[in-house]
Short mmCIF file of C-alpha atoms in Angstrom, two decimals:
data_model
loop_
_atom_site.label_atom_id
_atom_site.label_comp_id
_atom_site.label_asym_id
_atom_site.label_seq_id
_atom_site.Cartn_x
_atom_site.Cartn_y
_atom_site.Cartn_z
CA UNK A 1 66.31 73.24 90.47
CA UNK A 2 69.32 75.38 90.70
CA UNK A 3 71.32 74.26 93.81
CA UNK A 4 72.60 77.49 96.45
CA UNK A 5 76.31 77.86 96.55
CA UNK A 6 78.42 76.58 99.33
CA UNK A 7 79.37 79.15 101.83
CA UNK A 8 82.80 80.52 100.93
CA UNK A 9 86.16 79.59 103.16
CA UNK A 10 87.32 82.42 104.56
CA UNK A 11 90.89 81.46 105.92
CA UNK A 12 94.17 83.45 106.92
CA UNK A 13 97.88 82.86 105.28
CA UNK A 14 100.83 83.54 106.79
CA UNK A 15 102.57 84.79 102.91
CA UNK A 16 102.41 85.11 99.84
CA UNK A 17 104.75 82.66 99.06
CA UNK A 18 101.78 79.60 100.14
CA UNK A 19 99.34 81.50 98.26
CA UNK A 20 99.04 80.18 94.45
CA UNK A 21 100.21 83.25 91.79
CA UNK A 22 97.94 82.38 89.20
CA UNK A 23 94.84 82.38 91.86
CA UNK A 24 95.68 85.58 93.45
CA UNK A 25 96.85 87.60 89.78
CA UNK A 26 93.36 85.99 87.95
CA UNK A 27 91.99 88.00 91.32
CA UNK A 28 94.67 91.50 90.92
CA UNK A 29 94.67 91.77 87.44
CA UNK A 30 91.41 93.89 86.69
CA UNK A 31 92.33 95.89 89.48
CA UNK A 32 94.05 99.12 88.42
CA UNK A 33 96.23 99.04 91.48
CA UNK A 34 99.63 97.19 90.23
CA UNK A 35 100.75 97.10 94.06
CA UNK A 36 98.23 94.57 94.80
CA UNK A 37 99.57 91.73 92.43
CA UNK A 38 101.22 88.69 93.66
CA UNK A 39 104.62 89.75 92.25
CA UNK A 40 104.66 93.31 93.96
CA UNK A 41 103.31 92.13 97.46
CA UNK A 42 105.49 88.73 97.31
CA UNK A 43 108.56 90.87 96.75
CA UNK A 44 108.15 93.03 99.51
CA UNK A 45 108.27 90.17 102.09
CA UNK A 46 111.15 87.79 100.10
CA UNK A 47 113.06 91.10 100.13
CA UNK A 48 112.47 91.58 103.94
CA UNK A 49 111.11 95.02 103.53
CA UNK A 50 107.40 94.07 104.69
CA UNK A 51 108.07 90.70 106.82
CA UNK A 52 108.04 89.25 110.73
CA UNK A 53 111.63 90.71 110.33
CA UNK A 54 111.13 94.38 109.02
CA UNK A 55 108.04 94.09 111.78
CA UNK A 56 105.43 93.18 109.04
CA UNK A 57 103.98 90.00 109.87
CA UNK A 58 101.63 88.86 106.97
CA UNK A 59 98.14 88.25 107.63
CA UNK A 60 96.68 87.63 103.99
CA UNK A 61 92.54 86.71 103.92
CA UNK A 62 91.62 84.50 101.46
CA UNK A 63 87.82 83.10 100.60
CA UNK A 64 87.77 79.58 98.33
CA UNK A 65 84.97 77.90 97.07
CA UNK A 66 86.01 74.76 96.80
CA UNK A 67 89.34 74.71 95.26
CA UNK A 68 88.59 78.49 93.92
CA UNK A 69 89.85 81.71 95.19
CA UNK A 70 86.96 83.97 95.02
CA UNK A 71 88.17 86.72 97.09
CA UNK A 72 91.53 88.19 98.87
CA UNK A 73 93.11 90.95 100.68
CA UNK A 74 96.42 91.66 102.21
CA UNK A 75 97.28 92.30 105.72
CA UNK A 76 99.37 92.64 108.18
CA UNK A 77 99.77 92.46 112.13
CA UNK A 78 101.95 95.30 113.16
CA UNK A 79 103.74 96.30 116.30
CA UNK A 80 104.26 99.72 114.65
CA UNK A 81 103.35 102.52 112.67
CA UNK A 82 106.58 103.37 110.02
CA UNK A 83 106.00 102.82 106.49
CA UNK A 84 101.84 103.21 106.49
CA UNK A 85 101.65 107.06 105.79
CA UNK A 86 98.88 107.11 108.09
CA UNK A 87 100.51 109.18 111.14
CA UNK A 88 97.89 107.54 114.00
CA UNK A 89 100.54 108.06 116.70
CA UNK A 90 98.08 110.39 118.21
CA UNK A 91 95.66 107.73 118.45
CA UNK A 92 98.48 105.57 120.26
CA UNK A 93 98.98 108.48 122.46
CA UNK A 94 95.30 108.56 123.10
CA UNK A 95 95.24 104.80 124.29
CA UNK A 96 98.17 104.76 126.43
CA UNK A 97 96.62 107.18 128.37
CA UNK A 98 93.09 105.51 128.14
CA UNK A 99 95.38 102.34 129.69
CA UNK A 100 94.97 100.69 126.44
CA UNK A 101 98.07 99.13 124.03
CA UNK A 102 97.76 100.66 121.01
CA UNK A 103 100.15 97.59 119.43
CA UNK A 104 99.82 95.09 117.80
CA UNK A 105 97.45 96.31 115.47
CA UNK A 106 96.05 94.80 112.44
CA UNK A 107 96.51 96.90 108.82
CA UNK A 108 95.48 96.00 105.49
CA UNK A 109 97.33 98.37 103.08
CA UNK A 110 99.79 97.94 99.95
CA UNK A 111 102.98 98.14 102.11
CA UNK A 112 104.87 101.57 101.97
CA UNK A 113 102.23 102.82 99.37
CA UNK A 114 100.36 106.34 99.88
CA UNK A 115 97.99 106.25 97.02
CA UNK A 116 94.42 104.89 96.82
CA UNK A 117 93.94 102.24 95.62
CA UNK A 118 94.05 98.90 98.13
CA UNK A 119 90.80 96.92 98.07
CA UNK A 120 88.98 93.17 98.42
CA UNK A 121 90.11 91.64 94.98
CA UNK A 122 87.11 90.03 94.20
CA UNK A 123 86.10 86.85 91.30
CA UNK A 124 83.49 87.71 88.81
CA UNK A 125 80.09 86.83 90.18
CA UNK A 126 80.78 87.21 93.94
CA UNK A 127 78.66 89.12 95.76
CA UNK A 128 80.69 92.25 96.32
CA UNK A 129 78.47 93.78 99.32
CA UNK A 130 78.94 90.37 101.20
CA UNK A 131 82.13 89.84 100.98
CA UNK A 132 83.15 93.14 102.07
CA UNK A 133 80.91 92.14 105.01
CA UNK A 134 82.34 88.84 105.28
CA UNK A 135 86.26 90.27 105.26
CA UNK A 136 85.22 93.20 107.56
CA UNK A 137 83.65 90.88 110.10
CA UNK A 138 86.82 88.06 110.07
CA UNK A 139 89.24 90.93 110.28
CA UNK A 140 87.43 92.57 113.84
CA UNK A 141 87.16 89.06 114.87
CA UNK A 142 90.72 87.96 114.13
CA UNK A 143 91.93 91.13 116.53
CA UNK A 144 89.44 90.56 119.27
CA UNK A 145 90.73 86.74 119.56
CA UNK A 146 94.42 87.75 119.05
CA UNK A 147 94.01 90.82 120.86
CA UNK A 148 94.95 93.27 118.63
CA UNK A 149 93.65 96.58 118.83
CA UNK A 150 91.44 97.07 115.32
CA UNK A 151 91.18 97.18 112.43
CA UNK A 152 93.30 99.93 110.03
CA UNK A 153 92.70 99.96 106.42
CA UNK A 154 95.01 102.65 104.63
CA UNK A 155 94.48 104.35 101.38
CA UNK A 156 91.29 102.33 100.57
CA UNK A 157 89.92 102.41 96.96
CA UNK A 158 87.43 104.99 97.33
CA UNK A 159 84.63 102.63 96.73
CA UNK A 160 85.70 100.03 99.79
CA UNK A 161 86.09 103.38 101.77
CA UNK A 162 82.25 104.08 101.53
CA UNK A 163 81.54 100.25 101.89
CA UNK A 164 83.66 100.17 105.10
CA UNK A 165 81.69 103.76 106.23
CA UNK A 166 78.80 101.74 106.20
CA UNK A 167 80.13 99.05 108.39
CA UNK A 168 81.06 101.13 111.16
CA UNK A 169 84.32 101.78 110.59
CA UNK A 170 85.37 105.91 110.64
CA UNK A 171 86.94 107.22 107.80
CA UNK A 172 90.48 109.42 108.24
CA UNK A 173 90.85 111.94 105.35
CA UNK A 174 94.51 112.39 104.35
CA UNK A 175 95.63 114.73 101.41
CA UNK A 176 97.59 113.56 98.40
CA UNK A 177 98.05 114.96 94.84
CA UNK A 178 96.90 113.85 91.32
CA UNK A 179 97.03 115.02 88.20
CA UNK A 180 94.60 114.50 85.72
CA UNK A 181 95.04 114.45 81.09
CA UNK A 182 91.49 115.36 79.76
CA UNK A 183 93.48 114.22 76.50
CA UNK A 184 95.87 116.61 75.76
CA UNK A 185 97.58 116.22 72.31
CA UNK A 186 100.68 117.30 73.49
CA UNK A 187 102.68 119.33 76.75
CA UNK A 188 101.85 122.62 75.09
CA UNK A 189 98.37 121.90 75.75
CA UNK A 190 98.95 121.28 79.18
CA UNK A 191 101.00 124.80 79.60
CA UNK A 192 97.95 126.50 77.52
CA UNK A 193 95.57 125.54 80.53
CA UNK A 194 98.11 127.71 83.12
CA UNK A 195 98.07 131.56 83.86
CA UNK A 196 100.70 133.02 81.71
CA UNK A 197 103.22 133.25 84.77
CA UNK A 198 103.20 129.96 86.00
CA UNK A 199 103.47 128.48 82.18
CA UNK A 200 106.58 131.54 81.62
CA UNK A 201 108.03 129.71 85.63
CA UNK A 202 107.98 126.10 83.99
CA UNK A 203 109.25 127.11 80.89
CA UNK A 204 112.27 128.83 82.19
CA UNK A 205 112.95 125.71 84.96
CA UNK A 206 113.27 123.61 81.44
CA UNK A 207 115.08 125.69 79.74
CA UNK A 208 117.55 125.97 82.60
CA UNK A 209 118.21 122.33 82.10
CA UNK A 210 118.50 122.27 78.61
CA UNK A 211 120.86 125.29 79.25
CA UNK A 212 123.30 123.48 81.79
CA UNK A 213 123.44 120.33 79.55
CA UNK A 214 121.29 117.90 81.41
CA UNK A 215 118.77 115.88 79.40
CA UNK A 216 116.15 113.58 81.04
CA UNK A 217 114.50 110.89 79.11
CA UNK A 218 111.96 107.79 80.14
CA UNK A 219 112.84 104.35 80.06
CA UNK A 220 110.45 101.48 80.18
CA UNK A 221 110.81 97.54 79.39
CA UNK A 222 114.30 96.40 78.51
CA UNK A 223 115.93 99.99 78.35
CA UNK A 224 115.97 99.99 82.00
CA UNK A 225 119.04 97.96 82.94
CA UNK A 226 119.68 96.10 86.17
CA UNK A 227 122.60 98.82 86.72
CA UNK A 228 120.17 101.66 86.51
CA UNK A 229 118.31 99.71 89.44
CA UNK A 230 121.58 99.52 91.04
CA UNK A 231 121.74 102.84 90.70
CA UNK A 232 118.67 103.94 91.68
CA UNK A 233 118.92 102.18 95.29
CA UNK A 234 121.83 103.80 96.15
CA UNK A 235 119.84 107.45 95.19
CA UNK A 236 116.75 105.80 97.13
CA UNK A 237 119.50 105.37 100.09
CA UNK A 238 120.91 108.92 99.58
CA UNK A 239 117.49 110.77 99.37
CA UNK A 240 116.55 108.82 102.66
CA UNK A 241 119.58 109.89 104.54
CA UNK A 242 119.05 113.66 103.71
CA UNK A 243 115.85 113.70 106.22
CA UNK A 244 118.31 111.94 109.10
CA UNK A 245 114.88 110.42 111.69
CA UNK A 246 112.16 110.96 109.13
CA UNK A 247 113.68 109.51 106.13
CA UNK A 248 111.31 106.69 105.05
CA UNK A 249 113.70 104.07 103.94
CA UNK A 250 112.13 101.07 104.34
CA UNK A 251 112.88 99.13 101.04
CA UNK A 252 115.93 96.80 100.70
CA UNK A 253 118.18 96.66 98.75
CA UNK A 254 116.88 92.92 97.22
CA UNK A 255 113.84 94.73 96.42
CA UNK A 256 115.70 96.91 94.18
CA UNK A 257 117.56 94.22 92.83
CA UNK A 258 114.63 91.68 91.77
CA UNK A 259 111.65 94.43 91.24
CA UNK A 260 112.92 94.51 87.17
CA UNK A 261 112.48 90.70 86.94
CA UNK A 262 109.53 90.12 89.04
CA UNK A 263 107.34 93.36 88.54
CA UNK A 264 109.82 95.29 85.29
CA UNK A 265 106.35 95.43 83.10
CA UNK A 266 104.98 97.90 85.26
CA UNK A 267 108.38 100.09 85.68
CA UNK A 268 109.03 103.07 84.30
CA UNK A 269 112.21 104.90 84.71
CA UNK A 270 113.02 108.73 84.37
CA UNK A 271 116.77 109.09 83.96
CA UNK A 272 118.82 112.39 83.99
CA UNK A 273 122.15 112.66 81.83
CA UNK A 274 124.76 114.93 81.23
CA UNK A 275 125.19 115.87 77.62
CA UNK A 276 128.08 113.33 76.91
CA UNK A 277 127.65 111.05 79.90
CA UNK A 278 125.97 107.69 80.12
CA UNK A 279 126.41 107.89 84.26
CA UNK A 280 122.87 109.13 85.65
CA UNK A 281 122.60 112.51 87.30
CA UNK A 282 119.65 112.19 88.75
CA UNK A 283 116.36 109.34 88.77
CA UNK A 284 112.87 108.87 89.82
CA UNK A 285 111.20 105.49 89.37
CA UNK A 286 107.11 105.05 88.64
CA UNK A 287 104.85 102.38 88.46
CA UNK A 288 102.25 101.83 85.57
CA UNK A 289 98.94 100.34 84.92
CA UNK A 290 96.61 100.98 82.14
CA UNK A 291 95.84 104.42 82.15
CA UNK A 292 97.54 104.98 85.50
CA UNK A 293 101.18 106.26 86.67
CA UNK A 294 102.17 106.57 90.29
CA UNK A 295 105.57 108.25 91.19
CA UNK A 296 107.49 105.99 93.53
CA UNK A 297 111.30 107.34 94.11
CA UNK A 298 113.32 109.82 93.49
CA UNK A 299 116.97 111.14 94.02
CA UNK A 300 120.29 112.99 92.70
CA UNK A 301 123.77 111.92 92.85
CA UNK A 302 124.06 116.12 92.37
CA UNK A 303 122.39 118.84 93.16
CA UNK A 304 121.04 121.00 89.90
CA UNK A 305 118.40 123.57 89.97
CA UNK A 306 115.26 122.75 88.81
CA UNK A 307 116.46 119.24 88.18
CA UNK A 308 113.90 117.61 90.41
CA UNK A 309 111.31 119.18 89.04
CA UNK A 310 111.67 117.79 85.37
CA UNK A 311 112.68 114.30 86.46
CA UNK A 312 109.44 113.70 88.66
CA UNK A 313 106.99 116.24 86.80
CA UNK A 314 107.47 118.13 83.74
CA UNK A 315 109.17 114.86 82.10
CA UNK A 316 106.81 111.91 83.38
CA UNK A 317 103.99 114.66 82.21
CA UNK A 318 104.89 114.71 79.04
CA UNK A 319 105.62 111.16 78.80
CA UNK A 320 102.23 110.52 80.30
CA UNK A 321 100.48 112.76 77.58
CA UNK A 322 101.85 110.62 74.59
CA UNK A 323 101.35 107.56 76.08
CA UNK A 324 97.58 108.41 76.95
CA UNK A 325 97.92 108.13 80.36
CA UNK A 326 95.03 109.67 82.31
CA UNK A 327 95.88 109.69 86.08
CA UNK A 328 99.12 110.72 87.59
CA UNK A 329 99.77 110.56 91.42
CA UNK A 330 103.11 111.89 91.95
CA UNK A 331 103.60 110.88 95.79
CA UNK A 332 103.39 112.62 99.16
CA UNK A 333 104.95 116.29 99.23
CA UNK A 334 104.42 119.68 99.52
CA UNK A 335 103.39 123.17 97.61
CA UNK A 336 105.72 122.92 94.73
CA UNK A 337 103.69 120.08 93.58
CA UNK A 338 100.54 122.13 93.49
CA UNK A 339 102.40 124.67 91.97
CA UNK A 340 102.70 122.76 89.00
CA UNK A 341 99.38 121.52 88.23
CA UNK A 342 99.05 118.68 90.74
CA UNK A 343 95.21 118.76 92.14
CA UNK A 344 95.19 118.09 96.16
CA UNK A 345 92.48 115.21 96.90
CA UNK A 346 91.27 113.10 100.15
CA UNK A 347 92.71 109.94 100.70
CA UNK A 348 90.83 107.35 103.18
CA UNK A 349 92.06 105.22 105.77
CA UNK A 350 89.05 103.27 107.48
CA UNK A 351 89.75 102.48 111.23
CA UNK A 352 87.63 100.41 114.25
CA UNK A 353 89.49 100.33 117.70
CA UNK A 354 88.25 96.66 119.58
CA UNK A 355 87.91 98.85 122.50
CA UNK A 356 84.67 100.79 122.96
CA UNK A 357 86.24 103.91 124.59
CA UNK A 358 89.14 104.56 122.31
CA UNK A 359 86.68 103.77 119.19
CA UNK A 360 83.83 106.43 120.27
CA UNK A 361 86.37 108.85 120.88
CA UNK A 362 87.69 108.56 117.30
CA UNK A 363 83.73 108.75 116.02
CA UNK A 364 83.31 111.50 118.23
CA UNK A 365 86.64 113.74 117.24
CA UNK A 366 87.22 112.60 113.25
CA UNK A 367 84.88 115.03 111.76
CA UNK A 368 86.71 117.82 113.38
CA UNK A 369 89.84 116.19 112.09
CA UNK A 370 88.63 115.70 108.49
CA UNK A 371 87.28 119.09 108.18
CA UNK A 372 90.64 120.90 109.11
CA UNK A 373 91.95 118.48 106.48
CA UNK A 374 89.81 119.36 104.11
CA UNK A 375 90.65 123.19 105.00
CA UNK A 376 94.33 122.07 104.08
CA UNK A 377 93.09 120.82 100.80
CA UNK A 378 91.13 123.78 100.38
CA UNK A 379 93.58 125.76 100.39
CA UNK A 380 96.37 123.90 98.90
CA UNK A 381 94.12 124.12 95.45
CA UNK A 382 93.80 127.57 95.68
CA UNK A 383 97.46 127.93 94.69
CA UNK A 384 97.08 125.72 91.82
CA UNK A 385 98.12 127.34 88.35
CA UNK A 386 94.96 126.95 85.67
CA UNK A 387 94.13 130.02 84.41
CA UNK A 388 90.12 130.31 84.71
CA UNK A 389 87.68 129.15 82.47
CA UNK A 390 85.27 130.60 81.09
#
């Protein structure tokens, strides 16, 4: 007679750095988000850009069977809002004047990441459904006995976002971008899907480059040199300091200096040169997994027309195209992004507020919320490029 299995352990760590790699990567691996593996999330907090210091104070959940890790999740108690991409300060406004504190709060989120993707990494043969129950419940219990406010889970994997829906938690839509290779042969085929003026516009902003001597090319493995990374701090610096109070600097510079060692297999570097120069001009980092690119980083040591456009898009495109890469999420930003093909999409972040009032108010206001955000998407797409099919 087959014996049931032992309840699983759920219990919380204070870091990654007490939480075994191997247990936690066997977990991340088959996940397509990189920013969920031990390397990526341990670097953050050695690098004091997500720790107690940088106001970050790691919360990890972690179920064991036994001496097995069978589920995890990071988190995070905050006493703040920077570096989530999930602009709730109206829902801090709303509390204060409920009587409420709005911090500390708990999050669970890929630090400094706006992209789906951040889920329960999850051993074959759990119980998915349960343990999403089991993580959900521990989390609203660990903020009613610490007395945090709730429970925020950004930029959910969009399956976790319906499982969380179901839970009671109210789901925040938030646009982003992607762009999507139904397997294009080559950039021409790309252009051939665009009205003939927006293909003529993207042309010409190449050509320009071409023109002025600037060449951009993709590195990846050991072509990208610690000195690039060097190199691309001191852009991620610059490109910061051009937006003065909302500049979103929140890396270190350690992170920049260890990411190639500890994470450099999922890097991918886009590189601007002068025609006779081996300085950079201009860079943009990305992340890859599997089919999957994210764009990270970008900035210019001078500014050249059109130049941003081919180091974050038109290149990485390309790029993308011969390396079969499906899925492209180029980052927060504006029109020019669905000007060149870039699709406009909901991201989720899940949220349930401890307090009764402050939590029925968000039920009761969030539809209104996510339908003016779906307006924005809406019409964001409208401007996009394709010509139509027939």
């Amino acid at each position: 007679m087959t014996q049931p299995r032992a309840e699983p352990t759920l219990i919380w760590n204070d870091g990654m750095a007490t939480v075994p790699r191997e247990a936690w990567d066997a977990l991340a691996e088959p996940c397509p988000f990189p920013f969920l593996e031990w390397d990526w999330l341990a670097l953050t907090e050695e690098s004091n850009s997500a720790s107690a210091l940088a106001g970050w104070l790691p919360r990890h959940l972690l179920a064991w069977r036994g001496e097995r890790l069978v589920a995890a999740a990071p988190f995070y108690i905050k006493a703040h809002s920077g570096g989530e991409f999930v602009f709730d300060h109206v829902w801090a406004e709303v509390a204060s004047r409920l009587g409420l504190p709005y911090y500390p709060k708990l999050v669970g989120m890929a630090p400094f990441t706006p992209a789906s993707g951040y889920d329960i990494l999850l051993a074959p043969g759990e119980d998915r459904a349960e343990m999403v129950f089991r993580f959900a419940r521990e989390a609203l219990q660990l903020c009613w006995g610490l007395g945090l406010s709730g429970v925020n889970v950004n930029f959910a994997a969009p399956r976790l976002a319906v499982e969380l829906g179901g839970l009671g938690f109210s789901a925040w839509e938030h646009q982003g971008y992607v762009w999507e290779n139904p397997g294009y042969t080559g950039y021409g085929d790309f252009l051939a899907t665009l009205r003939r003026g927006p293909a003529r516009n993207i042309r010409r902003e190449r050509d320009s480059l071409r023109a002025a001597g600037v060449g951009v090319e993709m590195l990846v493995g050991d072509e990208i040199t610690p000195r690039l990374m060097r190199h691309m701090y001191q852009l991620y610096v610059r490109t910061n300091a051009k937006f003065g109070p909302w500049g979103c600097k929140f890396l270190t510079r350690e992170f920049f200096e260890q990411v190639l060692d500890r994470a450099g297999r999922r890097l991918a570097l886009a590189v601007a040169r002068r025609a006779g120069s081996s300085d950079p001009l201009a860079m943009a980092l990305f992340t890859r997994k599997g089919e999957r690119l994210w764009g990270r980083y970008w900035g210019a040591f001078e500014e050249v027309r059109n130049l941003h456009f081919e180091v974050c898009y038109h290149t990485p495109m390309e790029w993308a195209i011969a390396q079969g890469i499906r899925w492209f999420d180029p980052g927060m930003g504006g029109l020019h992004k669905a000007l060149r093909g870039f699709r406009s999409i909901a991201n989720e972040s899940l949220h349930r507020f401890i307090d009764p009032r402050l939590d029925g108010l968000l039920k009761a206001h969030i539809g209104e919320i996510n339908a003016l955000e779906r307006a924005h998407i809406s019409d964001m797409n409208s401007r996009l490029p394709y010509a139509p099919t027939s």
